[in-house]
Coordinates of C-alpha atoms and ligand atoms in Angstrom, one line a residue:
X1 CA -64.1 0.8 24.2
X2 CA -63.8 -0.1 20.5
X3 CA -60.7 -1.8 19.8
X4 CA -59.4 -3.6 16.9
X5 CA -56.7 -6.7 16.7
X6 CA -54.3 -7.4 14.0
X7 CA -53.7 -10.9 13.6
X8 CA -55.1 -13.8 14.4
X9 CA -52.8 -16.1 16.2
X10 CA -52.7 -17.4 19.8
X11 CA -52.2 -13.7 21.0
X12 CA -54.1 -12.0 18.8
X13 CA -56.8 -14.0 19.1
X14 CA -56.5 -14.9 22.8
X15 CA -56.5 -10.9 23.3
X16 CA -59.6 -10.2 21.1
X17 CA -61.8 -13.0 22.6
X18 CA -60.3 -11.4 26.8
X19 CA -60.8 -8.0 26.0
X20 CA -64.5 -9.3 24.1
X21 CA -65.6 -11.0 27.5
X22 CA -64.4 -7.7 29.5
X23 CA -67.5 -5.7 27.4
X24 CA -64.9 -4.4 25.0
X25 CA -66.6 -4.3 21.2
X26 CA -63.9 -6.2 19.4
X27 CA -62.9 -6.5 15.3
X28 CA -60.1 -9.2 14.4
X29 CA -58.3 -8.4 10.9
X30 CA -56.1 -11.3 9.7
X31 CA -54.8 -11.7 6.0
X32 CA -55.6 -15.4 5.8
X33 CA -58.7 -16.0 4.4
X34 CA -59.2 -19.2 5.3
X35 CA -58.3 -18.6 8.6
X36 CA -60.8 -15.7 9.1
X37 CA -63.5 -17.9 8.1
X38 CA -62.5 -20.6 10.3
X39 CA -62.4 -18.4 13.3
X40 CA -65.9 -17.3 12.2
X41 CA -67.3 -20.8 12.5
X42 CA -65.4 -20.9 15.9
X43 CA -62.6 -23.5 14.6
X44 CA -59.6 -22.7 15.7
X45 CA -56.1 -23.6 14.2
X46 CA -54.7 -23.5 17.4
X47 CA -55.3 -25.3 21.0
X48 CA -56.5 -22.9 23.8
X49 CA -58.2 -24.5 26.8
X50 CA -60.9 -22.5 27.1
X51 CA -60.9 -20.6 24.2
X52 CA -63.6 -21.7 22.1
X53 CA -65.9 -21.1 25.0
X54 CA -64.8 -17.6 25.1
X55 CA -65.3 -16.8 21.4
X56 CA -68.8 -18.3 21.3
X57 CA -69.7 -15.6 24.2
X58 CA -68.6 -12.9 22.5
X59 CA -69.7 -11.1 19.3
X60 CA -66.0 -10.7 17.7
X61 CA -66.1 -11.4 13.5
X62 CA -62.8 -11.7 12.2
X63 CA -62.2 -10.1 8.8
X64 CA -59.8 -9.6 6.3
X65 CA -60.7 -5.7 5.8
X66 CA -58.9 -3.3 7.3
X67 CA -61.5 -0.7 6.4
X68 CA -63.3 -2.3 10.3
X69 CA -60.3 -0.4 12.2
X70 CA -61.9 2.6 11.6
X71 CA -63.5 3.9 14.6
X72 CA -61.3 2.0 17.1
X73 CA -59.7 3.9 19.8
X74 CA -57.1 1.0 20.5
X75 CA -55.3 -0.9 18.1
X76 CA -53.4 -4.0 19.2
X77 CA -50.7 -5.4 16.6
X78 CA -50.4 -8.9 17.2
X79 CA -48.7 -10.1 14.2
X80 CA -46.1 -12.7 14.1
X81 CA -42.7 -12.2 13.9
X82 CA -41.0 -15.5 13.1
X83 CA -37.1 -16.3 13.1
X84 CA -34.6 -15.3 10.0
X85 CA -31.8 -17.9 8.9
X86 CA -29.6 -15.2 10.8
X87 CA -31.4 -14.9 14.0
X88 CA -33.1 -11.7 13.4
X89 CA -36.9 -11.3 13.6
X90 CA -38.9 -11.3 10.7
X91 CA -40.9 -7.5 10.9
X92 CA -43.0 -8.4 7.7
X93 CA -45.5 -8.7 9.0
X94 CA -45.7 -6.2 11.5
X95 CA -44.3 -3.9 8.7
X96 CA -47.5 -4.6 6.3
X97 CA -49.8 -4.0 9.4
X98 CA -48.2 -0.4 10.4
X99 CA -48.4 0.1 6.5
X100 CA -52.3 -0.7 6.5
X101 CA -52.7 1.1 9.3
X102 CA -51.4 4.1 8.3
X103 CA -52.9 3.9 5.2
X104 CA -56.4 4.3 7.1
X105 CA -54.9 7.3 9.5
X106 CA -54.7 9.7 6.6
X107 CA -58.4 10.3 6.7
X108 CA -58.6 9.7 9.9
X109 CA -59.8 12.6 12.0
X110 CA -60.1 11.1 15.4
X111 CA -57.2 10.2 18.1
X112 CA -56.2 6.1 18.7
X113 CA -54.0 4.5 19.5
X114 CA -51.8 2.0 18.0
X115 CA -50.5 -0.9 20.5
X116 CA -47.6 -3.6 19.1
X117 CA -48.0 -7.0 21.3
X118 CA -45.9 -9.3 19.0
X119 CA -42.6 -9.6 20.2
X120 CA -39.9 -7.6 18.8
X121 CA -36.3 -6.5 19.5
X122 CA -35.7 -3.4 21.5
X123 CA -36.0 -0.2 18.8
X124 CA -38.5 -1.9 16.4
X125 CA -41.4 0.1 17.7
X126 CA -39.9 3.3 17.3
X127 CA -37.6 2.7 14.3
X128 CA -39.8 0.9 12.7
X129 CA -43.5 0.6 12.9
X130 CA -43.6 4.9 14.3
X131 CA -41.8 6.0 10.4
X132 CA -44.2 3.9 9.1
X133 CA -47.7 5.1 10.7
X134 CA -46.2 8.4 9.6
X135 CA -45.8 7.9 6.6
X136 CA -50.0 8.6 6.3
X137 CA -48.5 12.5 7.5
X138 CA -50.1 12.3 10.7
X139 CA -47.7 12.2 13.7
X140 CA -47.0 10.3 16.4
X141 CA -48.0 12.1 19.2
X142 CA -49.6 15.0 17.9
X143 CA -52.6 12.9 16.3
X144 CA -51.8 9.5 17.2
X145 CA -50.9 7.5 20.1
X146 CA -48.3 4.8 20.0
X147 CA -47.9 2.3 23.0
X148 CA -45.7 -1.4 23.4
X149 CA -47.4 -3.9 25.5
X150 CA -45.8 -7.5 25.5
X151 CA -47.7 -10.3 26.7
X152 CA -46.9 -12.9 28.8
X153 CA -49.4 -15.9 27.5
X154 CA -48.2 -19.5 27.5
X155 CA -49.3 -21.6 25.3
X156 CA -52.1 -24.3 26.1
X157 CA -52.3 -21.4 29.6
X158 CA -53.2 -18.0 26.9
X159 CA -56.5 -17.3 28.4
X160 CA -56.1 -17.8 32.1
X161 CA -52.7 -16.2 32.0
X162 CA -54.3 -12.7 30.2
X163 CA -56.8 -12.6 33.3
X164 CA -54.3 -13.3 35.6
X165 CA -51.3 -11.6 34.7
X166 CA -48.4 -11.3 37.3
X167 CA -48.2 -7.9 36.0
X168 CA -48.5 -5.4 33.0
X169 CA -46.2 -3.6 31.1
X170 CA -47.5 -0.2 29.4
X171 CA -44.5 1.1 27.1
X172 CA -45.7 4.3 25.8
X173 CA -44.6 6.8 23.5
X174 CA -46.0 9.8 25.7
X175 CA -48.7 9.9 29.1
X176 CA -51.6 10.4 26.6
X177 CA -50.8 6.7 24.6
X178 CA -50.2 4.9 28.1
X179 CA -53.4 6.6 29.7
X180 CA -55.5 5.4 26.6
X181 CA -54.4 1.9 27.5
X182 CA -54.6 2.1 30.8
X183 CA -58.1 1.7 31.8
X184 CA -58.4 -2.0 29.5
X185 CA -56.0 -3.2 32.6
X186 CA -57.0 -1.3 35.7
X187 CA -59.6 -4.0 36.5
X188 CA -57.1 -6.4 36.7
X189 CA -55.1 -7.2 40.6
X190 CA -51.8 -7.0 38.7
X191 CA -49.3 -4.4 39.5
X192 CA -49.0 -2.3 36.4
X193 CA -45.7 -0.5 34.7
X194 CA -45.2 2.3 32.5
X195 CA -42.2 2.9 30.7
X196 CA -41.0 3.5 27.6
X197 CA -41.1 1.5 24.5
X198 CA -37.8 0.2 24.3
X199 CA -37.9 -0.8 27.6
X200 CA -41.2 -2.4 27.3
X201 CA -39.7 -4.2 24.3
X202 CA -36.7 -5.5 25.9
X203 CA -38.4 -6.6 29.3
X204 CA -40.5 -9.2 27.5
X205 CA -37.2 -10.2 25.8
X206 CA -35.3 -10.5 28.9
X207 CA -38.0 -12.2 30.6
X208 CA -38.1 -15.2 28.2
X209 CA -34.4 -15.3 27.6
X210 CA -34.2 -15.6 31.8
X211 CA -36.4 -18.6 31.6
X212 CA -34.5 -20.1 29.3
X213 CA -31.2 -19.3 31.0
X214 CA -33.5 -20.7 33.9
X215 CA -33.7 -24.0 32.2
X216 CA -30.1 -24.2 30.8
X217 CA -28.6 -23.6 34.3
X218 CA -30.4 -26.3 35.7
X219 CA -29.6 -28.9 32.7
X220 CA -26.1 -27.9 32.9
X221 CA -26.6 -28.5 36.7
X222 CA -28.1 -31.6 35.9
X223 CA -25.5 -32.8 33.4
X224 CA -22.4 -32.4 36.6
X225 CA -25.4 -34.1 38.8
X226 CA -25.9 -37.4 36.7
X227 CA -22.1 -38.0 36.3
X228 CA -21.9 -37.4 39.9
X229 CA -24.5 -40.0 41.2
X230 CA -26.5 -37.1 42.3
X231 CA -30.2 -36.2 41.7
X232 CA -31.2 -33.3 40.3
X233 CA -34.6 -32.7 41.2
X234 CA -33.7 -32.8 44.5
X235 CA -31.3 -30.3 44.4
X236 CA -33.8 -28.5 42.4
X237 CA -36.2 -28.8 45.3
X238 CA -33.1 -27.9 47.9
X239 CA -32.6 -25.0 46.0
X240 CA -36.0 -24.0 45.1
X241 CA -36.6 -23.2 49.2
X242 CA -34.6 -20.3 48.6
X243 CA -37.2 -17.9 47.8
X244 CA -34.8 -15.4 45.8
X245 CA -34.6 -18.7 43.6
X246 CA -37.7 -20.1 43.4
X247 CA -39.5 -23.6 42.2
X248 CA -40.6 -22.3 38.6
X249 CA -38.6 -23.5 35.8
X250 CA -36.2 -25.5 37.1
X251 CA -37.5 -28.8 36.1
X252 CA -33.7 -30.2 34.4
X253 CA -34.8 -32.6 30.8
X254 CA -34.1 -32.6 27.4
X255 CA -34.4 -28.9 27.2
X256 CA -36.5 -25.9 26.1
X257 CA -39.0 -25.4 22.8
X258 CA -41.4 -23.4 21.3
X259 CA -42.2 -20.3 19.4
X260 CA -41.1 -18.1 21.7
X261 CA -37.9 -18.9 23.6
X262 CA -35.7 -20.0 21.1
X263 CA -36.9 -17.4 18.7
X264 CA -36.1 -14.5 21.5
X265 CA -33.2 -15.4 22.3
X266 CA -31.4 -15.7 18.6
X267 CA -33.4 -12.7 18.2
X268 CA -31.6 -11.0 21.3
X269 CA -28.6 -12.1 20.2
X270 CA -28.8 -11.4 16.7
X271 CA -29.9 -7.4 18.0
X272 CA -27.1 -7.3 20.6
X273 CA -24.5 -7.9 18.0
X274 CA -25.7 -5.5 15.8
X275 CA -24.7 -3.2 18.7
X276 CA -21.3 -4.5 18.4
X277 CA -21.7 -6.9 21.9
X278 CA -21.3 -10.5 22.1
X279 CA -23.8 -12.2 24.3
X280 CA -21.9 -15.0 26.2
X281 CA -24.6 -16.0 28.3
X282 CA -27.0 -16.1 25.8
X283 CA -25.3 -17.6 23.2
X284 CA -24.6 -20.5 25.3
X285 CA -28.0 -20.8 26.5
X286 CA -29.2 -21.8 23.0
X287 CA -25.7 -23.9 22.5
X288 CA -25.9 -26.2 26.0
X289 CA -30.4 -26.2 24.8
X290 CA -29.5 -28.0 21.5
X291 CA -26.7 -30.4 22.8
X292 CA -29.4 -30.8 26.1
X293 CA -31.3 -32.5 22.9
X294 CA -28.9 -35.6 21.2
X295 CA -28.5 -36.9 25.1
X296 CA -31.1 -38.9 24.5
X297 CA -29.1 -40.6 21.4
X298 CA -25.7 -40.9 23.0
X299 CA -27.6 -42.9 26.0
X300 CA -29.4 -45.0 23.8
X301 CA -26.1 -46.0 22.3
X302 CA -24.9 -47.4 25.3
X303 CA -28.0 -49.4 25.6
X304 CA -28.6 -50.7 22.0
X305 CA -27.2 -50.2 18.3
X306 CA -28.8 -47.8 16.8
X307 CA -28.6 -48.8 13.0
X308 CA -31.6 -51.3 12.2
X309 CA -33.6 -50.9 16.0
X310 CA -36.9 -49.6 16.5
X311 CA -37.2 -46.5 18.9
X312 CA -40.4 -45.5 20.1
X313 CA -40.4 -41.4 20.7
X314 CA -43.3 -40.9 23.1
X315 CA -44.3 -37.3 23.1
X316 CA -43.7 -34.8 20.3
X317 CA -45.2 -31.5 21.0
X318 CA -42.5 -29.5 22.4
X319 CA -44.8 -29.1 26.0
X320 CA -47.9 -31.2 27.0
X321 CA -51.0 -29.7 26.7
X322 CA -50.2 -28.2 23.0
X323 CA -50.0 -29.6 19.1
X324 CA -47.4 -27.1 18.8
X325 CA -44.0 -29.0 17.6
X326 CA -42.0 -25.3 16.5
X327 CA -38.6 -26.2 17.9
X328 CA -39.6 -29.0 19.5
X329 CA -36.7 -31.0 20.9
X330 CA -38.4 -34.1 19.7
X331 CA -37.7 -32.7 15.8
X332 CA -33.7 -32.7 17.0
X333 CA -34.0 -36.4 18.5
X334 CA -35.9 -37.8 15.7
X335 CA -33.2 -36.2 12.8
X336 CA -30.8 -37.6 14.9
X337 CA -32.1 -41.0 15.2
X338 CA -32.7 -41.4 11.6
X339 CA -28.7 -40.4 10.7
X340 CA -27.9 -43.0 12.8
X341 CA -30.1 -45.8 10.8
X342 CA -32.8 -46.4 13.4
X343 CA -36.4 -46.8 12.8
X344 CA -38.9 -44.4 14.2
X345 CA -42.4 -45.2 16.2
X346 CA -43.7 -42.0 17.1
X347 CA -47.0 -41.3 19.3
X348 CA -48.0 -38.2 20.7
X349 CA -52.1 -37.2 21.8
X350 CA -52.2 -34.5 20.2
X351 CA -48.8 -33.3 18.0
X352 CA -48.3 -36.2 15.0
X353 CA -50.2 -35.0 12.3
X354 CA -47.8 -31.4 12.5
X355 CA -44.9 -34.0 13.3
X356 CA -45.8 -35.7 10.0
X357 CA -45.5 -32.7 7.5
X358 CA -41.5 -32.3 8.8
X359 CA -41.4 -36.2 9.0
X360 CA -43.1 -38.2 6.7
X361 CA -40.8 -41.3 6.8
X362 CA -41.9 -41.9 10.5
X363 CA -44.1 -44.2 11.5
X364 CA -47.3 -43.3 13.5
X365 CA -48.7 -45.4 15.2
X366 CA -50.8 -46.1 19.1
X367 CA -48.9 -45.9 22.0
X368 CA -49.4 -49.7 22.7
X369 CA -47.2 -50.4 19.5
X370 CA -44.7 -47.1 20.7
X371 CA -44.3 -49.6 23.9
X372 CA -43.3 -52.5 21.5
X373 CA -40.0 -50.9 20.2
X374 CA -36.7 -52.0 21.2
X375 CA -36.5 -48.8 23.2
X376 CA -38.5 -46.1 24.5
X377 CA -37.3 -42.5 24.3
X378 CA -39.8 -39.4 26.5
X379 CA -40.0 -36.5 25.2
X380 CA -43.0 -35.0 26.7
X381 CA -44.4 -34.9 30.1
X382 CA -47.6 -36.0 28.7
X383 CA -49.8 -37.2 31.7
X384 CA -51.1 -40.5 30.5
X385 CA -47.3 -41.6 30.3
X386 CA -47.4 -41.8 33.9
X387 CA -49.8 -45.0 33.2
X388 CA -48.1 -46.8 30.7
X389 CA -46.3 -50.3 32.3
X390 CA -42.7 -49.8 31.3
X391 CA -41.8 -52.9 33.2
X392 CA -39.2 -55.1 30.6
X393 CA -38.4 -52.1 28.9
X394 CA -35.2 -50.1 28.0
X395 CA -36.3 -46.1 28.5
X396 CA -34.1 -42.8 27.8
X397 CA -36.4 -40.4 29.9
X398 CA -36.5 -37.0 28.7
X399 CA -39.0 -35.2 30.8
X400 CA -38.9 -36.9 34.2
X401 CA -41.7 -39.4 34.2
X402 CA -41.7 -41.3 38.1
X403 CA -42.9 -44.5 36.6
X404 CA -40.7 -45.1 33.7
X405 CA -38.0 -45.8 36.6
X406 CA -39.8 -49.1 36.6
X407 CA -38.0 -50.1 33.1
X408 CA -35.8 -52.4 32.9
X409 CA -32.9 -50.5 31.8
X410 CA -34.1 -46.9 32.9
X411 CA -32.0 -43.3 32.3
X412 CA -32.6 -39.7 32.5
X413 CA -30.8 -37.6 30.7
X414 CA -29.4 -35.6 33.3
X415 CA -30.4 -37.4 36.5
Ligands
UGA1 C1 -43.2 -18.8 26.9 C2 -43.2 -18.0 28.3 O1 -43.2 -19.0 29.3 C3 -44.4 -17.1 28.3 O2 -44.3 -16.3 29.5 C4 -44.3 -16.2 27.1 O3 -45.4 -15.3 27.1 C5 -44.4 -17.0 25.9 O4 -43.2 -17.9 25.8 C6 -44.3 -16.0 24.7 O5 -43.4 -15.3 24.5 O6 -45.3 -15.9 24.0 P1 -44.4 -21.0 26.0 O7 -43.5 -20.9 24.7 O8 -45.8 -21.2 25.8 O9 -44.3 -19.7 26.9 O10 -43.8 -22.2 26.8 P2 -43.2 -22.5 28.3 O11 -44.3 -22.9 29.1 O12 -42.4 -21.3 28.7 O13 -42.2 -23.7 28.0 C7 -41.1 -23.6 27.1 C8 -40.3 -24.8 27.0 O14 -39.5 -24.9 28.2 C9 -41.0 -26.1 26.9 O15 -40.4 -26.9 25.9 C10 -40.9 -26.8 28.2 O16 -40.9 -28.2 28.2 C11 -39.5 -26.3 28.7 N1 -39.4 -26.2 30.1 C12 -40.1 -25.4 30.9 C13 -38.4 -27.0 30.7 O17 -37.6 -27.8 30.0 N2 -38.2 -27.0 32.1 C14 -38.9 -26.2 32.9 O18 -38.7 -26.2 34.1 C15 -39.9 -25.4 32.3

């Protein structure tokens, strides 16, 4: 199958190099330049275990002409769609790809199918990108196919999770646009559903705002816990043997990051209050999320004075295994820290040089001087800070690290 990808980050590209390796021929259009070209020397802006291997397999060239869609049967929109100051999603750039698109439909005489994958708010699909391809005078339906597919890739896990999915969701504007797609995810042992598109949209926004309600719950949990004298993990383990429960996500700390969760959830709220309803459960998600973050500074209080110390933050990506710091809690504990007239000795493997263009006033330094500050704050479950000798020291633990209970003065910050 030809298919074609429109844009060029962690889904889009994780998608064209998947669907590559499965014998699919693949084109990747992406509007920046110098991120085509990068791609095209297989350098990649973003960290993907196993990615690069992938790409170097296939024969995928990334391009900024759009002209390279012609001929494709399927075409995946994989644009971003980052946060407005109100909540909303961005569609620019999803709105700029359906209008290239389009553009390329009016002479078009074949049937294909256009896909969205970025994330959008329930409605966006057929509100928005459908008038748009029309606007070329063809017509959904009639000479086009229009499906919404969400995808469920962590970051860091992109490429393992696309081949393994726990299932796939096929949100099609009639049985001819879902049984186009179809056969691209037959192969895989995933049980596979077809709805339509606004319901396709809003189960990949329910599913992330769940995880992060997931994560609240047990924070707030957490927060009763630690005032209590009680641990949280266990109770997290006690509840996690109920299997209607389960043992994913409930791991209590200084809360939840990312592109994705935070952004879905103001998205989803900002869309459910256009509709006149007022999201209590969501709302206070984000709410309990952000306040989950300055624990860290109110213990450390306790502990030391904060104007004139040295705090070491140790971790700032906002998950290991990624240099990904967009709505990292670390951002929240290091603004924090600096109102409050502390000094900041930040290390993280792989996340300081993104940390540095928000924070430039920090210092960056190893993790053997990190260990030399009056305290210690985690903030990511990084695995070598499961081998650093805390002994002597005074540590606010974010993220649950066993061996930091060594410290001298040790605290989570809800257990
Ligand atoms: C999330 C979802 O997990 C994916 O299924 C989804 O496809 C993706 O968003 C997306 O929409 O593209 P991701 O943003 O990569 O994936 O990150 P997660 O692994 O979900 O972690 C999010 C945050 O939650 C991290 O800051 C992590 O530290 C925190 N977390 C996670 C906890 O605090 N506790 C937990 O138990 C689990």
């Amino acid at each position: 199958m030809k298919i074609s990808v429109i844009g060029a980050g962690y889904v889009g590209l994780v998608t064209g190099a998947c669907l590559a390796s499965m014998g699919n021929e693949v084109s990747l259009v992406e509007v920046d330049m110098r991120k085509v070209e990068s791609i095209n020397n297989n350098i990649f802006s973003i960290y993907e275990e196993g990615l690069p291997e992938l790409m170097k397999g296939t024969d995928i060239v990334a391009t900024t002409d759009y002209n390279v869609i012609n001929g494709a049967g399927i075409i995946f929109i994989c644009t971003g769609t980052p946060s407005n100051p109100d909540g909303s999603m961005s569609l620019e750039q999803i709105k700029q790809a359906a209008g290239e698109i389009g553009d390329l439909l009016r002479t078009r005489g074949d049937y294909c199918v256009v896909a969205v994958k970025s994330t959008v708010v329930p409605g966006t699909t057929d509100e928005v990108v459908i008038p748009i391809l029309e606007r070329s005078g063809k017509k959904a339906g009639r000479d086009f196919g229009v499906c919404m597919s969400p995808e469920f890739l962590r970051e860091g896990r992109a490429v393992y999770d696309f081949m393994h999915p726990a299932r796939v969701i096929i949100g099609e504007f009639d049985r001819r646009s879902g049984d186009t797609l179809l056969p691209l995810y037959e192969q895989f042992k995933a049980p596979i559903l077809r709805t339509d598109i606004k319901t396709a949209e809003m189960i990949k926004l329910a599913s992330n705002t769940f995880l992060a309600n997931k994560i609240s719950f047990i924070n707030e949990i957490g927060n009763i816990c630690k005032r209590m004298g009680i641990d949280v993990f266990e109770v997290a383990k006690g509840m996690a043997l109920d299997e209607r429960i389960g043992n994913k996500f409930l791991n209590a700390g200084v809360g939840f990051g990312g592109s994705c969760l935070p952004k879905d959830l103001r998205a989803l709220i900002a869309r459910a209050t256009e509709y006149g309803y007022n999201p209590g459960i969501l709302k206070e998600v984000l709410h309990l999320n952000d306040k989950q973050a300055l624990i860290p500074v109110d213990l450390l209080k306790k502990h030391i004075p904060l104007n004139g110390a040295t705090v070491g933050l140790l971790g700032l990506a906002f998950k290991p295994g990624t240099d990904d710091i967009r709505d990292s809690r670390a951002i929240l504990v290091a603004g924090a820290l600096l109102k409050e007239g502390a000094s900041i000795l930040a290390y993280d493997p792989m996340a300081a040089n993104n940390f540095k263009n928000i924070f430039p006033e920090i210092k960056y330094s190893s993790i053997e001087d990190v260990m030399k500050s009056d305290a210690v704050v985690i903030l990511t479950e990084w695995e070598e800070f499961s081998a650093l000798d805390y002994r002597g020291k005074i540590v606010i633990d974010g993220r649950r690290i066993n061996k930091a209970r060594e410290a001298r003065i040790y605290e989570g910050v809800c257990w």
